[in-house]
């Protein structure tokens, strides 16, 4: 039950509101008692006490009981996980569940991917080239873009697909599309029904929402080892991993679209005797169609991002050359393959976005009087059917003629571009080495090293108490309880020290993200011109899969912890900045006008009015930025980021460290959930304040 808070002046002992309205305000007010001050400001006081106690304990016990573990050392838990892997290797022949459920799913997914690869991208057993050559694939993809999104998307798709081949990554690009489309297709079969079910049942929503929250909270690295353990190394694990990562946005957005259909419209349909099925199929789904297509867009972008990272578990596609280039520090090749991923992301994003806009236009046209001509639905349908015949001819030609089946070796754009990028990188590093080294050393010495020393060199029990105190001060009892559970999980993995190192890197990157987001977000929120210029750039950055951010960071700073921080900042800034901008813009115009009428300066307006009134949005931006940063910091283990990410990568590459890598994935999960719960509860508390 919500209650109206008493007036602050009354609570402090001032006159009642009626007396103030009659002009009976006394000349002086009694001082606020110390107890009232503490009750009102106990959270900052507790937070300051926790930090002070932390510094004292760190000074007294620094470097003791840190639970640091050597690189090759393993705990009993790690050995048990290695044994669990061995038992999983023999489980398919002994367990009825594996033989009747897991193995058929694995074989089905692997078989589907192999079939599509032999059909579109790789030679089959009977042919030296795929069944459908490059010309047929190009025509088919361009036709699908035309049918779903229009002529502009068709041209964009055709240009991008040709560039995949000219860059020298035709097979890998089509393999990435195969994994992405299979995962998105399975998500499209399950996501909308789940979203509809959640929208029509509060109880189902209450049950599924925590699971979706968990799936969205976990860093992508945390999925890889457990699923590889169950489904084996290869396409099946890559697809299941991609589904888990990309399904929640589709379910969430579908639920939102169905639930936000006008209640007046639903009441009118019900009053006319419409059944629940008729209401769903004739009203809710048509009116939420555009929203659901937006969900498909978000699902597709998440699937592409995860499909590239799945190269770590031998997932086919463009992630393989990116991973190989990063491991060999070949910046030129990494740039070209990363550019192919970016082009694919832009292609899929623009096509699915145009499809969502087109679905809304078609719905309006169907309700209007004009539906004829080539621009109407019937005209476009006729053009699509006629052009399908041309696609069929292209497929037949590519099946029968080698020149149209195997992508031509010229023009070769990838080789010269890789050489040019490598040369430009060498020149940039040589020219600006002084600045990059200074920046890397400054951030490392002033932020990373001190915070890592505080977190990783404090006794584990002291650090655990500090985290509990911070969680309670910021988020309350629920955040404290979640932190306690997550701490127990991290301790159980035997990787407390590495977790604290990862936490230090994450907090430094998040701090930089919040600083950048607040500066740019305030400018965007206060100026429509700045917003119109910056927002498209942020949208473009959000379409780039996380893997790609490592390439320029590696080129500039080499394989270090700072490289992971730079990539994490670039990955987290777009979403955090847009949330801050929306929060600043959401401040009441009446409040802004009243402040301006009192002669408030722009600086005072930002610091005294807009930022304090949008603090919940800033905390939410910190939450989202933190989760993005954590996922990227962990991926940074590929480029010298160290911490838990390095252990995960080591677990994939060294069999004896598999258990340790799996434990690192579990610790990453616990760390992500802990940070998410603290910031979420803090944002909710500030939003209700």
Coordinates of N, CA and C in Angstrom, one line a residue, residues 10 14-26:
X10 N 7.4 19.6 7.9 CA 6.7 19.1 9.1 C 7.5 18.0 9.8
X14 N 8.7 21.7 11.6 CA 8.2 23.0 11.1 C 6.7 23.1 11.3
X15 N 6.1 24.2 11.0 CA 4.7 24.4 11.1 C 3.9 23.6 10.2
X16 N 2.6 23.2 10.4 CA 1.8 22.5 9.5 C 1.5 23.3 8.3
X17 N 1.1 22.5 7.2 CA 0.9 23.2 5.9 C -0.2 24.2 6.0
X18 N -1.2 24.0 6.8 CA -2.3 25.0 6.9 C -1.7 26.4 7.4
X19 N -0.9 26.3 8.4 CA -0.3 27.5 9.0 C 0.6 28.2 7.9
X20 N 1.3 27.4 7.1 CA 2.1 28.1 6.1 C 1.2 28.8 5.1
X21 N 0.1 28.1 4.7 CA -0.8 28.7 3.7 C -1.4 30.1 4.3
X22 N -1.6 30.2 5.6 CA -2.1 31.4 6.2 C -1.0 32.4 6.4
X23 N 0.2 32.1 6.0 CA 1.3 33.1 6.2 C 1.9 33.1 7.6
X24 N 1.7 31.9 8.3 CA 2.2 31.9 9.7 C 3.6 31.3 9.8
X25 N 4.4 31.3 8.7 CA 5.7 30.8 8.7 C 6.6 31.5 9.7
X26 N 7.2 30.9 10.7 CA 8.0 31.6 11.6 C 9.3 32.1 11.0

